[in-house]
XYZ file of C-alpha atoms in Angstrom:
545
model
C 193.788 165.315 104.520
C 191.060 163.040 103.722
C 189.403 162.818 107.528
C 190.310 166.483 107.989
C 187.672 167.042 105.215
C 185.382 164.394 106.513
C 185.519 166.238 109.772
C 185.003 169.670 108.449
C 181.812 168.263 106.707
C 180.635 166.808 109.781
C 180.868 170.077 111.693
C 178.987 172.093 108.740
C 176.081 169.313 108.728
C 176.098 170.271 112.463
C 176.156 173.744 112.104
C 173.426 174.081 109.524
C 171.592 171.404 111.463
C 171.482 173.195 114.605
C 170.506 176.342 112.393
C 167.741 174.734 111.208
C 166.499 173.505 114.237
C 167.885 175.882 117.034
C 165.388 177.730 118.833
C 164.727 180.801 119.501
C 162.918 181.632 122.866
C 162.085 185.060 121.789
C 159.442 186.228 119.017
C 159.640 185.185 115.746
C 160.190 188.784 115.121
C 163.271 188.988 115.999
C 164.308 186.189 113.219
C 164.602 187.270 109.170
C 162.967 184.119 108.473
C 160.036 182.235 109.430
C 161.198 178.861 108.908
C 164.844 177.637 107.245
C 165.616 177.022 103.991
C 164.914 173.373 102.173
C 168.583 172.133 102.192
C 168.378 172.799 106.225
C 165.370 171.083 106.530
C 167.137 168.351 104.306
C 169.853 168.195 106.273
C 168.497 168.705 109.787
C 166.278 165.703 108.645
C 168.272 163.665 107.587
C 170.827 164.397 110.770
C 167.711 163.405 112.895
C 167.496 160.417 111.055
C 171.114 158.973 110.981
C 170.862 159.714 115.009
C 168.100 157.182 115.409
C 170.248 153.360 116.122
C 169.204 151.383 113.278
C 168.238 148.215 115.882
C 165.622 150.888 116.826
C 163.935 151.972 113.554
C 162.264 148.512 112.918
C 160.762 147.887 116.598
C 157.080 147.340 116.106
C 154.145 149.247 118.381
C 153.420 146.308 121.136
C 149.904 148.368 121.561
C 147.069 148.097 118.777
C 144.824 151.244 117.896
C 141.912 150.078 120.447
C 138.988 153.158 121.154
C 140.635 152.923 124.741
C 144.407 153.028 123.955
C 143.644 155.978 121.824
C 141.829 157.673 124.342
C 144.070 157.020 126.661
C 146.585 158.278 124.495
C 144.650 161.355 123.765
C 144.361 162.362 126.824
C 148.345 161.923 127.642
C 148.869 163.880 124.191
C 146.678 166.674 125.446
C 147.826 167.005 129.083
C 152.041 166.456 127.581
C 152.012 167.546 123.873
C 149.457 169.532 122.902
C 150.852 173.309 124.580
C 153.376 173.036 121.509
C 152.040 171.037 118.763
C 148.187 171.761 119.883
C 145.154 169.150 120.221
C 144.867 168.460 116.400
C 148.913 167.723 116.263
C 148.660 171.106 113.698
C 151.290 172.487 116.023
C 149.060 175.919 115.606
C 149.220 176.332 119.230
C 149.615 179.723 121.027
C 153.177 178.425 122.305
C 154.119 176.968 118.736
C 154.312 180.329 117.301
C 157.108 181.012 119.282
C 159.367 178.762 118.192
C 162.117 178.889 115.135
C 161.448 177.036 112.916
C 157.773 176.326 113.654
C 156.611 173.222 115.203
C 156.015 170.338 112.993
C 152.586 169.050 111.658
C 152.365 166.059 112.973
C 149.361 165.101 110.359
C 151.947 165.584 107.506
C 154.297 163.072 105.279
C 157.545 163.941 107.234
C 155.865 162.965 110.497
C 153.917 159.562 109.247
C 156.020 158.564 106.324
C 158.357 157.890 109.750
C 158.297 154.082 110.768
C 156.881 153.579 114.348
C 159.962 152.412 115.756
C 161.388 156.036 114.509
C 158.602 157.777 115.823
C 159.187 156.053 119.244
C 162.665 157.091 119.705
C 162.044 160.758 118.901
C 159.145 160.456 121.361
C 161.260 159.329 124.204
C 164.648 160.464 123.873
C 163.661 164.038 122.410
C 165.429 166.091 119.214
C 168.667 167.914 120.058
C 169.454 171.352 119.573
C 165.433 171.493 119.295
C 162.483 172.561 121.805
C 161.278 169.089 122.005
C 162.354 166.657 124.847
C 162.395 163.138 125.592
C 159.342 161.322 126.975
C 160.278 158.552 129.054
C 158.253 156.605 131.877
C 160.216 154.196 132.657
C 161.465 150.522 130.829
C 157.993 149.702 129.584
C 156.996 153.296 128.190
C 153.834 152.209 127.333
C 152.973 156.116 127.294
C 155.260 156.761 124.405
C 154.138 153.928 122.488
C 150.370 154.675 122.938
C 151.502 158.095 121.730
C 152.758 156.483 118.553
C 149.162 155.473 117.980
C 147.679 158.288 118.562
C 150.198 160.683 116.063
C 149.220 157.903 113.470
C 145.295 158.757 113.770
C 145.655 162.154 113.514
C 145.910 162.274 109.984
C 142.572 163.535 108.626
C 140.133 161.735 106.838
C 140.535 160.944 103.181
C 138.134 161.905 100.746
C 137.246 158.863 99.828
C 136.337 158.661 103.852
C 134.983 161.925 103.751
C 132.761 161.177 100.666
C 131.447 157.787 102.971
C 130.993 159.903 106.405
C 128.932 162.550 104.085
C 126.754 159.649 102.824
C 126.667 157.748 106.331
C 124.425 160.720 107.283
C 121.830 160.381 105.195
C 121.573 156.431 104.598
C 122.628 154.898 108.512
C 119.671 154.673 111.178
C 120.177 154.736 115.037
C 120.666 151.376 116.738
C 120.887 152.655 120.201
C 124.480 152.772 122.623
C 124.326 149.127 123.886
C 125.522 148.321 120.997
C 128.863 150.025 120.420
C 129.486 147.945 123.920
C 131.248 145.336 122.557
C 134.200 147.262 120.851
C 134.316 150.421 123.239
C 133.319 148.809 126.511
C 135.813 150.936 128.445
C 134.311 153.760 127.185
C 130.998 152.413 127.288
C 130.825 151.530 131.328
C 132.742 155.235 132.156
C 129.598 157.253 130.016
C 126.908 154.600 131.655
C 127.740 156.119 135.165
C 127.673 160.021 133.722
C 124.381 162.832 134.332
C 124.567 162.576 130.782
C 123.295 158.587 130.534
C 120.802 158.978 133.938
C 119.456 162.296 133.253
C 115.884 160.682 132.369
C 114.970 157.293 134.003
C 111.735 155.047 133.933
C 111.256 154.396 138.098
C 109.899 150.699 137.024
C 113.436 149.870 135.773
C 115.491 152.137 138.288
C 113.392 152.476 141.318
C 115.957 154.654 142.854
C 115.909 157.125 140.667
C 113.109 158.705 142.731
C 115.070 160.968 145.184
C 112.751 161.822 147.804
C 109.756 160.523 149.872
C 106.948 161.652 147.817
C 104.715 161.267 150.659
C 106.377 164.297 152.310
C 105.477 166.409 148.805
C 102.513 168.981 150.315
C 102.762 170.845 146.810
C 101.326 169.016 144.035
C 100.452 165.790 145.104
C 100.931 162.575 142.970
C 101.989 159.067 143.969
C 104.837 156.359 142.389
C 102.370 154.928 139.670
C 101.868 158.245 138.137
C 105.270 158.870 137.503
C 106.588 157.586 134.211
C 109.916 159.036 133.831
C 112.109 160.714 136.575
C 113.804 163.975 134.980
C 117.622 165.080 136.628
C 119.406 164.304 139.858
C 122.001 166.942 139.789
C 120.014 169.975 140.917
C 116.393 169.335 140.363
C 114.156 166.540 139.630
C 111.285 165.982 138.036
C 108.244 163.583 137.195
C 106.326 162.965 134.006
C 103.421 161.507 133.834
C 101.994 159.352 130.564
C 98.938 160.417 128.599
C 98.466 158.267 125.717
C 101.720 158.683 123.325
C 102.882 161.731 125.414
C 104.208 162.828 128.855
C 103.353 165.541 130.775
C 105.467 167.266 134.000
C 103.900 166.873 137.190
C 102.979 170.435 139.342
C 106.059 169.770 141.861
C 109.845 169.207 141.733
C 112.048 168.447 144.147
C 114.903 170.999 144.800
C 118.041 168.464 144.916
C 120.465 171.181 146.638
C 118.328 172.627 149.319
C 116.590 168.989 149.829
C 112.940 170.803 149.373
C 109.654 170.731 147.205
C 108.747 173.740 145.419
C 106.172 174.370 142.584
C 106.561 173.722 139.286
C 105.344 175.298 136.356
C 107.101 177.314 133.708
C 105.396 180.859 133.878
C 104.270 183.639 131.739
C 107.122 185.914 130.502
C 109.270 183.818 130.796
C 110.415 180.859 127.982
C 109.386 182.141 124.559
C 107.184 179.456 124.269
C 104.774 179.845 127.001
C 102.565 182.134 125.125
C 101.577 179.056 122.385
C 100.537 176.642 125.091
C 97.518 176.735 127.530
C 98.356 177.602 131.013
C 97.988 174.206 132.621
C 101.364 171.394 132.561
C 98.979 168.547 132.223
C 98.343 170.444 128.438
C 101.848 171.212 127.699
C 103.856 168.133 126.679
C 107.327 167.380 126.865
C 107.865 166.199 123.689
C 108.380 169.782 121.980
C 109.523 171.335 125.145
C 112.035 168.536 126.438
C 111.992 165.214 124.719
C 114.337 165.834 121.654
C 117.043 166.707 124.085
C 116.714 164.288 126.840
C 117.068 161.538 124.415
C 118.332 160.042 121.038
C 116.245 159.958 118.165
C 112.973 161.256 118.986
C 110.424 161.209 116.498
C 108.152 164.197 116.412
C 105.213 161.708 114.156
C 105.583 158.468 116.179
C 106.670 160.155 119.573
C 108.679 157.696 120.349
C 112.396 157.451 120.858
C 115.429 155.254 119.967
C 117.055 155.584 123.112
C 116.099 158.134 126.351
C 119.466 160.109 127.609
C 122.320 161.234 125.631
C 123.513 158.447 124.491
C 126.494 157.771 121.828
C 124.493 158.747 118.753
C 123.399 161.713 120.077
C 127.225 162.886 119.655
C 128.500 160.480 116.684
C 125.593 160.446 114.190
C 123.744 156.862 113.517
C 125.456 153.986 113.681
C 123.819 151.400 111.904
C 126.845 150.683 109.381
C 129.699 151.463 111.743
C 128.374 148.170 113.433
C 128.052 146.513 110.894
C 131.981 146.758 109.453
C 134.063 149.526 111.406
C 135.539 152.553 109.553
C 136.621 155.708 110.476
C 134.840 157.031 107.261
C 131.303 155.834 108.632
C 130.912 157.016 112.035
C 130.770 160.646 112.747
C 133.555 162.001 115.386
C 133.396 165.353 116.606
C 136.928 165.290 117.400
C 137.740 165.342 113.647
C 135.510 167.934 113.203
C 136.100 171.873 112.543
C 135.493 173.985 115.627
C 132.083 175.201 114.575
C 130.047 171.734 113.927
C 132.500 170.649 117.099
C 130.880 172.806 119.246
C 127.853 172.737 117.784
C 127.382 168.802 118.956
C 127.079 170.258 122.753
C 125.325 173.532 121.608
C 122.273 171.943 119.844
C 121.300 171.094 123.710
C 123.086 173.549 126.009
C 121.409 176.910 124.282
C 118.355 178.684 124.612
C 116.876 179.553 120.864
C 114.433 178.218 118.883
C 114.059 176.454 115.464
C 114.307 178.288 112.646
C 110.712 177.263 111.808
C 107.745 177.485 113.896
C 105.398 176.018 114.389
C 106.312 172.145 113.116
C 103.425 170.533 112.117
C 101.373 172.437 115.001
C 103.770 172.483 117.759
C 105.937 174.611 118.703
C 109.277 172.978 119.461
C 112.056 174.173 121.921
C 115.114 172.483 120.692
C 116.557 171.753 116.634
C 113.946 169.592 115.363
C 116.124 167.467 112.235
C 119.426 168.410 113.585
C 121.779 165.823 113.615
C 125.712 165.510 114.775
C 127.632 166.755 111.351
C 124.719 168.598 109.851
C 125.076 173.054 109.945
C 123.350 173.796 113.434
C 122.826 177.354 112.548
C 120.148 175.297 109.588
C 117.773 174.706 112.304
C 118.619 176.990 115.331
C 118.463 180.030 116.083
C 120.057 181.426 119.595
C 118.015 183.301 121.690
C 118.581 186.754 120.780
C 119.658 189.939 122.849
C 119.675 193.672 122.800
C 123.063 194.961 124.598
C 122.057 197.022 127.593
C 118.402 195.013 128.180
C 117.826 192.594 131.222
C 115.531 189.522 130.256
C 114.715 186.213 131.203
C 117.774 184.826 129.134
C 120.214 187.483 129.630
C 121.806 189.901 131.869
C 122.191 193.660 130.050
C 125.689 192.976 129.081
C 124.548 189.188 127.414
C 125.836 186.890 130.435
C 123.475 184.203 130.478
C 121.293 184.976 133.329
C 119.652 180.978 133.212
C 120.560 177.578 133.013
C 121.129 175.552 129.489
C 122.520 178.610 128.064
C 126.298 177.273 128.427
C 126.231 177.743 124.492
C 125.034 181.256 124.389
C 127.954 182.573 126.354
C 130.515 180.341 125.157
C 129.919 181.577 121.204
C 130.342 185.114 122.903
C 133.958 184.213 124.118
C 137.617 184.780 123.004
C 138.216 180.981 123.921
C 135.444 179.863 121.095
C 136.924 182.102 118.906
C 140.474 180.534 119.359
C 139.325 177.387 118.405
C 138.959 175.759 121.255
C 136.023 173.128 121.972
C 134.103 171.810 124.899
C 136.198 168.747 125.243
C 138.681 170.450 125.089
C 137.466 170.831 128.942
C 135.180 168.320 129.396
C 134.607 164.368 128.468
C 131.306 163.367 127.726
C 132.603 160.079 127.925
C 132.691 160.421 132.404
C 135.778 161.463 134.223
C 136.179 161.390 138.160
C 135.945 165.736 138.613
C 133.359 167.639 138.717
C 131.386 168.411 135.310
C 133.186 165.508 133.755
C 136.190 167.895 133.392
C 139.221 166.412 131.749
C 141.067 166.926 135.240
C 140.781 168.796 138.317
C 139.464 172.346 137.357
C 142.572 174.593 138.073
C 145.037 171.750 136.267
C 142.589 172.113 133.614
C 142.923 176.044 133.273
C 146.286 175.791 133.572
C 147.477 173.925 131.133
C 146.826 177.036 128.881
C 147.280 179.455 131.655
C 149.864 178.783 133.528
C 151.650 181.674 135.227
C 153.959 183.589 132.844
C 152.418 182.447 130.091
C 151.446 184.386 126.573
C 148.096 183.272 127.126
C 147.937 184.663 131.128
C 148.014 185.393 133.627
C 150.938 187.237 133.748
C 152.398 186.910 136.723
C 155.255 184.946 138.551
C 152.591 183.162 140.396
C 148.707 182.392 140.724
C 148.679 183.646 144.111
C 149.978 187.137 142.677
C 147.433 186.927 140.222
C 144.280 185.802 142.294
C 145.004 187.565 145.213
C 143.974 184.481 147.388
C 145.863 182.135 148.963
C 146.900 179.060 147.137
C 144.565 176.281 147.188
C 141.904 178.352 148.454
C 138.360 178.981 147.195
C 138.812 182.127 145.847
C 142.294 180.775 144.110
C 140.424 178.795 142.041
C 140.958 180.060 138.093
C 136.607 179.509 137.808
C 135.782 181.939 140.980
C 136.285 184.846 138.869
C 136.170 183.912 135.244
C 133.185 181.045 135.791
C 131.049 182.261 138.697
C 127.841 180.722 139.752
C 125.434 183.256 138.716
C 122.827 181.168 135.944
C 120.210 180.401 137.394
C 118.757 176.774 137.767
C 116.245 176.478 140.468
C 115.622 179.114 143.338
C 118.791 180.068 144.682
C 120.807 177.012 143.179
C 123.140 178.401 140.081
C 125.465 176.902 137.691
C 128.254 178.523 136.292
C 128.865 181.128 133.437
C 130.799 180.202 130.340
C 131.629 183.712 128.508
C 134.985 183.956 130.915
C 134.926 187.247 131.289
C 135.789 188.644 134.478
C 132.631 190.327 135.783
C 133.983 193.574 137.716
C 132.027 195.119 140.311
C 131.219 198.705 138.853
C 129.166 196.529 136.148
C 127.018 195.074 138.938
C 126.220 198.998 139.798
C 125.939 199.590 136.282
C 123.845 196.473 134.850
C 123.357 194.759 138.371
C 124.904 191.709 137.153
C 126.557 189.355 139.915
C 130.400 189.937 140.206
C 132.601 187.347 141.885
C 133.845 189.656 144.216
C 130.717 189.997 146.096
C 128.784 187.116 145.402
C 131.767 185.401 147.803
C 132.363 188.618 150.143
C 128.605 189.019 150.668
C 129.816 191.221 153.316
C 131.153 193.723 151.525
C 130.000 196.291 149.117
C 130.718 196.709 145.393
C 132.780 199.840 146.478
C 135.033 197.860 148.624
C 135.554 195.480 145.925
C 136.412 198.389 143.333
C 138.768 199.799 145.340
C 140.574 196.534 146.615
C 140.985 195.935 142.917
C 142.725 199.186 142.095
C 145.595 198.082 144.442
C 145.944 195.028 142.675
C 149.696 196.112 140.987
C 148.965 193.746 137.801
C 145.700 194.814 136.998
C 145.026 197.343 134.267
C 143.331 200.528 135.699
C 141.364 200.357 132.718
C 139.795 197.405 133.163
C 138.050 198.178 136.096
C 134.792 199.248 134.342
């Protein structure tokens, strides 16, 4: 009688475990409750719990919490873990909401009061009767442990931290990126090789920085010993010259894409600035029109600079007493930062505005003089502004960026910024191997939100029914239509827009902004285009306009 009770409890603790943690793969609307009771969570729990081998509780992480292991294993948590329990481990992800009961916090007590041997095995051999599954690479599983790490750093800071990061602000000073080599040299050498570290070079250090034969430059001649500081290698590059504490651009640039000089000189109606400086580059220095962006630190008394390029500071605040004794509560990290002030670490540079006040000390100043990583951008900046319906130098009539550095203007306009998400969420600042410094290949990286069938779109069984293209083509490619080149950077070179709207062709008779369709079928007419797309059996008739 005894085991037949012992058995009949064993079933019920099944039962109401696999209530508690069965899921539904509908909407939540469908279920009376959002999340089960607290004696299913109890006993779901503690079900988990006995199913963990005891020999396997105790095992200690072989990998230490090293800047690289945790990026490393932020990266693997992003790309294998973050659709469900989202980047900050919250599990507020679009796919999380699905799910009965609701995917754990991963920041919370029940997830790090667990011991890392605990948090291993769930890791790799999954929960049952639950949506999460095991994560195993093989006997050594280093992924799985480096995970461990990473779950354990995602708790927030405390406010005793908070309280020091607040202070760290106000009281550290810049010391300039060599020196967070020694404890993140990984990271370190990857940035070193980015656009980001090389965008302005001194020619006497790195005499290759100079791209082309300047003899061959028939526009606005100067030689090698005029040029101070080489500007860009992507698309365009440019030369400053030195007068006393300031530099000054040269009358020619050399067009990096189409391998060409061509004039240089911002004109009239154009930047909002041009009206407060004389017509004539070798009177308009760089300092308030370039400098504070192009390096770390610049000092609008002295004119000089702590560091040229973006280096780390530029992102993580001054870190004069993170190198001194390491905390996470004195060194700014815009991963552990709300969206906004996130974002705002990449928009303070890629935005067209102007500072709140003008002129500072009697210049006028084209990027957020005193803004620093962790500060309220929106204290010193303004964005450019625009009136819906109105072409300008900044904007198409719809508010599409129509220039470059304006990545920041459109982004703040789209549904993605509003979600939450952040520029690394795409990109690395740190260097990656793809283009941009994406995360991963650009359609992987789209994809990982938007994979076919999914809430978030496209909603179809396939890309290829969705894009119309063939796979692996071009015009398959997620950024064709929702990215297009159409910002302008120098003569017919353009980067890409980042409002991701789809740009239909009856607004480029409307407005006469670029659409994808015909920027890449330059053969065709917008009419063509328009009507191709009504045949299109998954797109909504009204969204043609």
């Amino acid at each position: 009688m005894k085991r037949f009770y012992a058995v009949l409890l064993v079933v019920l603790v099944a039962a109401t475990a696999g209530a508690a943690y069965g899921i539904m793969w509908i909407r939540r609307g469908f279920s009376t409750a959002d999340q089960p009771s607290s004696l299913e969570k109890v006993v779901a729990r503690t079900l988990r719990h006995l199913a963990i081998p005891s020999a396997r509780r105790n095992e200690k992480n072989p990998w230490t919490a090293t800047p690289e292991n945790l990026e490393e294993a932020r990266e693997h948590f992003a790309n294998h873990c973050a659709s469900c329990h989202a980047k900050d481990g919250s599990g507020q992800s679009e796919m999380g909401q699905y799910f009965y009961p609701k995917v754990p916090d991963l920041r919370l007590p029940p997830t790090q009061n667990l011991q890392d041997g605990e948090l291993h095995y769930i890791i790799r051999n999954g929960v049952r009767l639950t949506g999460m599954p095991g994560h195993s690479h093989g006997e050594q599983d280093d992924a799985s442990w480096k995970l461990v790490l990473f779950i354990r750093d995602l708790t927030g800071l405390t406010p005793q931290e908070t309280a020091q990061q607040n202070k760290t602000v106000t009281t550290a000073h810049y010391v300039g990126s060599p020196s967070c080599e020694k404890c993140h040299e990984q990271i370190y050498q990857s940035w070193k090789k980015t656009p980001m570290a090389n965008v302005v070079r001194d020619p006497r250090e790195h005499p290759e920085a100079i791209i082309p034969d300047l003899a061959t430059n028939s526009v606005a001649k100067f030689t090698k010993d005029q040029v101070a500081l080489v500007y860009g290698s992507l698309w365009k590059q440019r030369y400053f010259t030195k007068v006393g504490d300031d530099y000054f651009p040269e009358g020619a640039q050399w067009d990096v894409m189409n391998k060409m000089w061509r004039p240089y000189k911002v004109a009239d109606g154009t930047d909002w600035w041009v009206k407060f400086y004389p017509p004539d580059n070798m009177q308009r220095p760089t300092g308030p029109t370039c400098d504070g962006c192009h390096s770390v630190d610049y000092n609008i008394q002295t004119k000089k600079v702590v560091e040229w390029n973006v280096g780390c500071e530029r992102c993580h605040g001054p870190g004069s007493e993170h190198v001194e004794h390491h905390s996470r509560g004195n060194i700014l990290n815009p991963a552990r930062m709300d969206y906004v002030h996130a974002n705002d670490t990449c928009i303070q540079c890629h935005s067209q505005g102007r500072p709140l006040k003008n002129p500072i000390e009697g210049r006028y100043y084209d990027w957020p003089v005193g803004y620093q990583a962790g500060l309220n951008l929106q204290d010193y900046w303004q964005l450019e502004e625009h009136t819906l319906g109105e072409a300008t130098f900044t904007h198409f009539p719809d508010g599409t960026a129509h220039k470059n550095r304006m990545q920041g203007n459109d982004f703040v306009q789209s549904v993605m910024y509003r979600r939450g998400v952040t520029c690394f969420s795409c990109h690395d600042a740190h260097g990656t191997n793809n283009n941009a410094q994406l995360r991963k290949p650009v359609n992987e990286m789209c994809l990982d939100c938007h994979a076919p069938g999914s809430q978030n779109g496209p909603r179809t069984a396939t890309l290829e029914e969705h894009t119309h293209h063939k796979d692996g083509s071009t015009g398959s490619e997620c950024v064709a239509c929702h990215m297009p080149k159409i910002e302008m950077t120098i003569a017919d070179v353009k980067v890409r827009a980042h409002t991701f709207e789809f740009i239909t062709p009856a607004m480029t008779d409307q407005y006469k902004i670029p659409n994808p369709c015909t920027s890449c079928h330059a053969d065709k007419s917008t009419a063509w285009a328009t009507e191709a797309l009504r045949h299109w059996p998954e797109r909504s008739p009204w969204r043609m306009n």
